[in-house]
Short mmCIF file of C-alpha atoms and ligand atoms in Angstrom, two decimals:
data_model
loop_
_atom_site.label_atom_id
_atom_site.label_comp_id
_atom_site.label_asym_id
_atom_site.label_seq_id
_atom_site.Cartn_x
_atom_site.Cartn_y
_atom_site.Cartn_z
CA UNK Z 1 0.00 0.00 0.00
CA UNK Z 2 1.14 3.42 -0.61
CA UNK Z 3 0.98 5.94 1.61
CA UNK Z 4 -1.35 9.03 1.12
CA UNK Z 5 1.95 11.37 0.56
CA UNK Z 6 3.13 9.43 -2.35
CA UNK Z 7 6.14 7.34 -2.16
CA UNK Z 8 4.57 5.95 -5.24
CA UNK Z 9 7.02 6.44 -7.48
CA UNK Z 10 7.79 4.14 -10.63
CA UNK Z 11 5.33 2.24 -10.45
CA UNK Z 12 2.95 3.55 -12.82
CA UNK Z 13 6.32 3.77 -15.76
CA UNK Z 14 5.31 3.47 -18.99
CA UNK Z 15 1.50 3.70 -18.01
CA UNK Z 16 -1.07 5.86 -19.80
CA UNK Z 17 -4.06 6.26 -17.50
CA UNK Z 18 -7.52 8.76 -18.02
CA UNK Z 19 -9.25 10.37 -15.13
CA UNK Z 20 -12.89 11.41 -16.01
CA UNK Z 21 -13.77 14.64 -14.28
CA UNK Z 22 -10.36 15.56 -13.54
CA UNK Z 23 -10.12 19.37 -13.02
CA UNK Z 24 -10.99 19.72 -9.32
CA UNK Z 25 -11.40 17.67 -6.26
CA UNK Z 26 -10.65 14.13 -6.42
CA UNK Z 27 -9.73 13.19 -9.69
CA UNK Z 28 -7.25 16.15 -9.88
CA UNK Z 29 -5.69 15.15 -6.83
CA UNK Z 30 -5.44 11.58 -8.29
CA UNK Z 31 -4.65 12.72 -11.95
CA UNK Z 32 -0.84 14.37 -10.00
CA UNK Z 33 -0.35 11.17 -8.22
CA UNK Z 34 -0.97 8.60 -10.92
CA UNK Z 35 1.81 10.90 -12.86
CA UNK Z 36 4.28 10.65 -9.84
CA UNK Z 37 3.89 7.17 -9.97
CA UNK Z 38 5.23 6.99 -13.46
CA UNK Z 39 1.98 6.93 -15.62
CA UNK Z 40 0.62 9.84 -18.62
CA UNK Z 41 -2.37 11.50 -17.57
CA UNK Z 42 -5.20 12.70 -19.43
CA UNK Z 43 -8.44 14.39 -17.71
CA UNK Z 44 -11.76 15.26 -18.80
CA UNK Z 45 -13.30 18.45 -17.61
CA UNK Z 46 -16.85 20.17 -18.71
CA UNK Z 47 -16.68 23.79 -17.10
CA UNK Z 48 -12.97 24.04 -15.83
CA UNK Z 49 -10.82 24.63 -18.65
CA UNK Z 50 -7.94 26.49 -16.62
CA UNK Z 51 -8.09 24.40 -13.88
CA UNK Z 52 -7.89 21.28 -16.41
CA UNK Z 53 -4.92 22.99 -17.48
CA UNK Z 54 -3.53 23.60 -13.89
CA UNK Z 55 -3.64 19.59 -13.86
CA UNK Z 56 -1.81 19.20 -17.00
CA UNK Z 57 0.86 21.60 -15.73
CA UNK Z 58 1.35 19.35 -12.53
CA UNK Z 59 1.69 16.27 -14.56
CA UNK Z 60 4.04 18.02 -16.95
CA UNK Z 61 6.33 19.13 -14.11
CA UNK Z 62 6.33 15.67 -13.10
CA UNK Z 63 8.21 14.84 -16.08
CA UNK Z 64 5.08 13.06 -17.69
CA UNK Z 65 2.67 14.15 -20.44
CA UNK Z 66 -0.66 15.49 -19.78
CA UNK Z 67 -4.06 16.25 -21.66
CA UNK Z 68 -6.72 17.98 -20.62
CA UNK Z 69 -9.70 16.68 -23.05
CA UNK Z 70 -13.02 19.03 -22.69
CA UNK Z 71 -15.50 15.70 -22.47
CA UNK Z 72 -19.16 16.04 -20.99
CA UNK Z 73 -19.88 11.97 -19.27
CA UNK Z 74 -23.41 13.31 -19.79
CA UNK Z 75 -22.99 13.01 -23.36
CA UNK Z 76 -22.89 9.46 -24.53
CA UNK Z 77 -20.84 9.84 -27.67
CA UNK Z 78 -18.65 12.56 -25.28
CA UNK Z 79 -17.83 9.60 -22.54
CA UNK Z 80 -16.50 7.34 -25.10
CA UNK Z 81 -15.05 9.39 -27.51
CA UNK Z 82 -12.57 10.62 -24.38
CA UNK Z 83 -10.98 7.21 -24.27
CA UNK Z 84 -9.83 7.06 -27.77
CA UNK Z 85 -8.67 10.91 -27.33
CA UNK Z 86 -6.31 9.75 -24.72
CA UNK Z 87 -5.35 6.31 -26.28
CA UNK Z 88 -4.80 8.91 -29.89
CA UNK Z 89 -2.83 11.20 -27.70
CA UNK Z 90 -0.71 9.41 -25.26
CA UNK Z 91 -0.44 6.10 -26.95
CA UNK Z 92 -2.89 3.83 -25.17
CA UNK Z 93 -5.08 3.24 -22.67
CA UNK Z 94 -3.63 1.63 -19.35
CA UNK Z 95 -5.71 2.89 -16.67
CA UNK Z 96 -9.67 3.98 -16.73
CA UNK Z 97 -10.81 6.36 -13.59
CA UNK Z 98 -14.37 6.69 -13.10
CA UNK Z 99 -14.44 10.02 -11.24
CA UNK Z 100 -16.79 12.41 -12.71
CA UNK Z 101 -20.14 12.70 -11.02
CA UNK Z 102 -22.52 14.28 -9.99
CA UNK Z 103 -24.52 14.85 -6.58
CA UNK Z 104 -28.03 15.55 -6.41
CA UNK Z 105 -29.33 14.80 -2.86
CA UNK Z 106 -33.36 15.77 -2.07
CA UNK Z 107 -36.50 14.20 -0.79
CA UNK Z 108 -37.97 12.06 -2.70
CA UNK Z 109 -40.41 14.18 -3.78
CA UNK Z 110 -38.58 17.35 -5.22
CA UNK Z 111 -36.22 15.01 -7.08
CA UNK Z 112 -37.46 15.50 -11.17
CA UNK Z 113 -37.10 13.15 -13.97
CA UNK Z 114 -34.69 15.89 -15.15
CA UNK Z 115 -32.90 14.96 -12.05
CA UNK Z 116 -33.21 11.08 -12.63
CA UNK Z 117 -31.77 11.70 -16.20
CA UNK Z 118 -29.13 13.87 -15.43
CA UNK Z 119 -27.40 12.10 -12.45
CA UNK Z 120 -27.48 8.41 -13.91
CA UNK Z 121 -26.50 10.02 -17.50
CA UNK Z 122 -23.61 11.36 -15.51
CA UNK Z 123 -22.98 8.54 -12.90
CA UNK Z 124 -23.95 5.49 -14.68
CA UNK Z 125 -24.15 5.88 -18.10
CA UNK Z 126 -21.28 7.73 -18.70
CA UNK Z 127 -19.29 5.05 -16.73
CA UNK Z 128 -20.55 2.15 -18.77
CA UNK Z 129 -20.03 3.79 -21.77
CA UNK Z 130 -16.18 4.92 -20.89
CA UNK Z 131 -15.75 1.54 -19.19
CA UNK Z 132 -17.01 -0.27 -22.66
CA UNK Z 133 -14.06 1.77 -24.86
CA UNK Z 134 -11.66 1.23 -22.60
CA UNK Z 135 -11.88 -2.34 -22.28
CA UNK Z 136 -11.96 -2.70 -26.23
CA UNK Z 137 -8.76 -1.07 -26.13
CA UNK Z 138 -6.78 -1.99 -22.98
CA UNK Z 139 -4.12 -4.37 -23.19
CA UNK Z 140 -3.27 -7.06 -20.52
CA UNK Z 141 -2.79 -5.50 -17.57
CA UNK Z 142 -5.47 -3.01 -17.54
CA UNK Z 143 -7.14 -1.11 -14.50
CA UNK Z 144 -10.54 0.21 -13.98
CA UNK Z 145 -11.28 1.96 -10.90
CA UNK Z 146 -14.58 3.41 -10.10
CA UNK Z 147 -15.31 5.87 -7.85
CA UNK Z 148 -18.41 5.24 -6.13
CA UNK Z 149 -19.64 6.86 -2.41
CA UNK Z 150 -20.27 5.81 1.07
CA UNK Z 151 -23.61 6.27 0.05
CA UNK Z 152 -24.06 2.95 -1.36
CA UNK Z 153 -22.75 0.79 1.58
CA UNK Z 154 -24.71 2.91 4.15
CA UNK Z 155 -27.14 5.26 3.79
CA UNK Z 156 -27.33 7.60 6.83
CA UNK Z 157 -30.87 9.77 6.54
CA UNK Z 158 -32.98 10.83 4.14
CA UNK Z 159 -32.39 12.71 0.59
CA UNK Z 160 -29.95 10.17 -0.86
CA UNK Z 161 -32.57 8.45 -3.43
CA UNK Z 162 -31.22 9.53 -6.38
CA UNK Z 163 -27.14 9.38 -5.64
CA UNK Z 164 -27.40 6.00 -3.68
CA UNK Z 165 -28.95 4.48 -6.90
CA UNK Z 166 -26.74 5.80 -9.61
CA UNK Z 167 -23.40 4.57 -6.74
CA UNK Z 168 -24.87 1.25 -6.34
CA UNK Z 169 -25.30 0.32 -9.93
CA UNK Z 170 -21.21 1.24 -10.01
CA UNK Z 171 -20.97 -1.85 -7.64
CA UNK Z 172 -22.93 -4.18 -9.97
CA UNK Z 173 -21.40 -2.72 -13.11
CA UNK Z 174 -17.73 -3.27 -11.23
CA UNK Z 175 -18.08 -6.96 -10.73
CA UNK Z 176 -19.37 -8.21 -13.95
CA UNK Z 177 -16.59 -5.83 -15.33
CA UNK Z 178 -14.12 -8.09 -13.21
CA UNK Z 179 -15.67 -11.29 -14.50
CA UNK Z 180 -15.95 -9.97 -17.98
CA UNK Z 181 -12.61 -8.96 -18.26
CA UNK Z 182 -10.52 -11.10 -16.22
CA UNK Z 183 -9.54 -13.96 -18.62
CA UNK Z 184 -7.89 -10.70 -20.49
CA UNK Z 185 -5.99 -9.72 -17.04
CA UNK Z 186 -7.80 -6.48 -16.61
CA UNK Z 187 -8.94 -5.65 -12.85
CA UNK Z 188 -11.64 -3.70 -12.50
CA UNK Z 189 -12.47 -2.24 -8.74
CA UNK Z 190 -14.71 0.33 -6.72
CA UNK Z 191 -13.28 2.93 -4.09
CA UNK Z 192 -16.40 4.36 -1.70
CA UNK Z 193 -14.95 8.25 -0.16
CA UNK Z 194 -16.63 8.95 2.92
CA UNK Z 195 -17.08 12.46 3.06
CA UNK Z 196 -14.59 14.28 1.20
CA UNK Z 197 -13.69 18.06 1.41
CA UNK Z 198 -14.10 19.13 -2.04
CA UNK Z 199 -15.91 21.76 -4.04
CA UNK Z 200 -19.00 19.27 -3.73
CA UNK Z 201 -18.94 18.47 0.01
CA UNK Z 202 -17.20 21.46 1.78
CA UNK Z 203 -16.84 20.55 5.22
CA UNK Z 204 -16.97 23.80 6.20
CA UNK Z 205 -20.62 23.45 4.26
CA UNK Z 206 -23.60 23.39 6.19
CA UNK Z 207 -23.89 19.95 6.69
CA UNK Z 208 -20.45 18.69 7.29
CA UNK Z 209 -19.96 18.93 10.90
CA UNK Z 210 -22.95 15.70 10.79
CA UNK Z 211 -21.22 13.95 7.90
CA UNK Z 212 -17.90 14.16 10.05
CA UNK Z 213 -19.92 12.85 13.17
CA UNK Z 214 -21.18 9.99 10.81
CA UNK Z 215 -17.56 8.35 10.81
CA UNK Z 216 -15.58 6.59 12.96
CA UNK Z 217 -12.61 8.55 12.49
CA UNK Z 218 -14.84 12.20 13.41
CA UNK Z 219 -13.76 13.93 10.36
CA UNK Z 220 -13.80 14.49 6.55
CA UNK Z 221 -11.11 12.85 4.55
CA UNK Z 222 -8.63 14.07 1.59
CA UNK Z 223 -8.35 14.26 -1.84
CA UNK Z 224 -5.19 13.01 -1.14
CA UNK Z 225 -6.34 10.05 1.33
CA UNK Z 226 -8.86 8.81 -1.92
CA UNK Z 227 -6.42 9.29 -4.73
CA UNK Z 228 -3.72 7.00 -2.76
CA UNK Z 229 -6.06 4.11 -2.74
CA UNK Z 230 -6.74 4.65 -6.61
CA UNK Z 231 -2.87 4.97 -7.27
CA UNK Z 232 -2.35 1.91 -5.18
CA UNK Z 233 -4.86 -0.16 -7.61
CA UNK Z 234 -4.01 1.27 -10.34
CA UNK Z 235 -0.71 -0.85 -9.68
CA UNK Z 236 -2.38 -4.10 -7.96
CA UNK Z 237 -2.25 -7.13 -10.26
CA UNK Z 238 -4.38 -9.45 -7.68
CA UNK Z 239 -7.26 -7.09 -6.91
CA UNK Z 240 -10.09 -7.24 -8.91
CA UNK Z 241 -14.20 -7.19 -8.06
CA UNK Z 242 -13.57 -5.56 -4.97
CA UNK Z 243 -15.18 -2.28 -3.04
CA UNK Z 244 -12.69 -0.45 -1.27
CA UNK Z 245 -13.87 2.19 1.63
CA UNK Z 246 -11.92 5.06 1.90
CA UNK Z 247 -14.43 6.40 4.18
CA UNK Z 248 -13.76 6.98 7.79
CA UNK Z 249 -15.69 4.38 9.25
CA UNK Z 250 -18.90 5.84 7.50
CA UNK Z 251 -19.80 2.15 6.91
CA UNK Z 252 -18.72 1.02 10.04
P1 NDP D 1 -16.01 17.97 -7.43
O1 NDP D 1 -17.37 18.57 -7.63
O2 NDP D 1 -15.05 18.64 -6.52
O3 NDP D 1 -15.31 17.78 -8.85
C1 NDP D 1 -16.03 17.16 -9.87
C2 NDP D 1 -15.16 16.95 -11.07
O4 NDP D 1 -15.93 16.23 -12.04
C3 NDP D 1 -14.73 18.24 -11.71
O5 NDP D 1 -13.45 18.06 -12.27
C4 NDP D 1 -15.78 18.44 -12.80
O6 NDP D 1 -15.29 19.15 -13.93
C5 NDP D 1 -16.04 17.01 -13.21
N1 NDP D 1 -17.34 16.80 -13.80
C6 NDP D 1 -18.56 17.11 -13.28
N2 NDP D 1 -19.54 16.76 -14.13
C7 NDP D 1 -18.91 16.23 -15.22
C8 NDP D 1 -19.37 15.69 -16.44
N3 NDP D 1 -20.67 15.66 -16.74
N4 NDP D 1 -18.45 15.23 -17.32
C9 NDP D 1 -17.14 15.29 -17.05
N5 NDP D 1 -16.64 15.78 -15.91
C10 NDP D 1 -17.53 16.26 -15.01
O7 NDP D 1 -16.30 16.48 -6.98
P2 NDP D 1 -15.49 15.47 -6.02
O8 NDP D 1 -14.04 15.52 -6.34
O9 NDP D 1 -15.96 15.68 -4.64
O10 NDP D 1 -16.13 14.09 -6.50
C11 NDP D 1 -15.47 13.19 -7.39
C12 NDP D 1 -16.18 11.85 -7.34
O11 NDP D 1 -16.20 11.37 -6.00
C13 NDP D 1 -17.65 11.92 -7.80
O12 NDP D 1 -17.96 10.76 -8.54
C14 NDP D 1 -18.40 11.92 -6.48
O13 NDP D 1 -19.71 11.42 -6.62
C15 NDP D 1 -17.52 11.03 -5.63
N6 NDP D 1 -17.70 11.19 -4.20
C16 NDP D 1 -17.38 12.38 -3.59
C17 NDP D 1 -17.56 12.50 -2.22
C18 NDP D 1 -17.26 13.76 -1.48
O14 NDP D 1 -17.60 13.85 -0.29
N7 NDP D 1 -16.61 14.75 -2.08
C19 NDP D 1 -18.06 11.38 -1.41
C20 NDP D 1 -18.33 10.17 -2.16
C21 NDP D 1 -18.14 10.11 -3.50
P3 NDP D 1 -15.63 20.72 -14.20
O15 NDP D 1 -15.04 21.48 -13.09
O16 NDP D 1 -14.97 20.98 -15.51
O17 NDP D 1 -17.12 20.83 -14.25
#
């Protein structure tokens, strides 16, 4: 296991690895450490342009190319079309991240069929979709890691309808991936982040002093404690069909 300040290094050499949704939060965080483990980086962003290329500067002063590929996961010819951008640009396709997502938390009853659309086009679709392309093109060897939520092991109150569905199909969709693809020696996992101080979940937001009391630990977690786990499968050979909780004890 690595550990979550990156003595990663070299492992990833050679690699070419795509992080969906990788312009803030999470899989920006993990887009810098797959690249000081060794691996090219490409990341999709809708809205964040500069702070796409803010990523691709990181991975570039890591001594590794980067792309920043504008690529909407709502948009199902968008979500595919990103993993033969990044196999066209950096050579091939080593390493699939499933980060880009969407929260939409509500009762029941405000949540809209917009809503429905929007957050499994996003979470779900986009996934299977990006998951499908890469697997056509991934060589032995291959990694998809998911990023799912705490939400789908344990769901604390009300208002998570709409998210815990589109995480939990990521579960399903993860282990037929693993079965699917492991005569071909591709590994496909899930992480689960507990709550995670990004632009989505603020701690300082008003609800994160009760997410933080929902774990075991008492607090929100890193970008950097998530992307360690996903560097660390990126790199596992053994690993494959599992959910990993990188969550504080939310589940506990
Ligand atoms: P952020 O909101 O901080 O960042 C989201 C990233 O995804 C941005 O780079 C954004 O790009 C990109 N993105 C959003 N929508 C799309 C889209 N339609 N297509 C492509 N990229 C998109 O989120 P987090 O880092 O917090 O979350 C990352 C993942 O972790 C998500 O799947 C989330 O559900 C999951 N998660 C997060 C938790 C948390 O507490 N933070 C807890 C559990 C799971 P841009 O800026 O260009 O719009």
């Amino acid at each position: 296991m690595t550990s979550d300040n990156g003595t990663d290094n070299g492992t990833l050499d050679g690699k070419v690895a795509l992080v969906t949704g990788g312009s803030r939060g999470i899989g920006a965080t993990t887009a810098v450490r797959l690249a000081r483990a060794g691996a090219d980086v490409a990341v999709t962003y809708v809205n964040g342009k500069e702070a796409a290329s803010d990523v691709v500067r990181a991975v570039e002063a890591l001594g590794r190319r980067g792309v920043a590929l504008r690529a909407d996961s709502a948009d199902a010819g968008e979500a595919a079309e990103a993993v033969a951008r990044t196999a066209s640009a950096l050579g091939g396709l080593d390493v699939l991240v499933n980060n880009a997502g969407v929260g939409v938390i509500g009762p029941l009853a405000t949540l809209s069929t917009e809503d429905v659309d929007r957050v499994l086009a996003v979470n779900v679709r986009g996934v299977f979709l990006a998951s499908q392309a890469a697997a056509a093109l991934m060589p032995e060897g291959g990694r998809i890691i998911t990023i799912g939520s705490c939400m789908a092991q344990r769901v604390p109150g009300p208002g998570g309808t709409l998210y815990t569905m589109s995480k939990s199909a990521l579960i399903g969709l993860t282990k037929a991936l693993a079965r699917e693809l492991g005569a071909r020696g591709i590994t496909a996992n899930i992480v689960h982040p507990g709550p995670i101080d990004t632009d989505m979940n603020p701690a300082d937001g008003p609800y994160g002093p009760d997410q933080a009391a929902l774990t075991a630990l008492g607090r929100f977690g890193t970008v950097e404690e998530v992307a360690s786990t996903v560097v660390h499968l990126a790199g596992a050979s053994y690993v494959t069909g599992a959910e990993f909780s990188v969550d504080g004890g939310h589940a506990a």
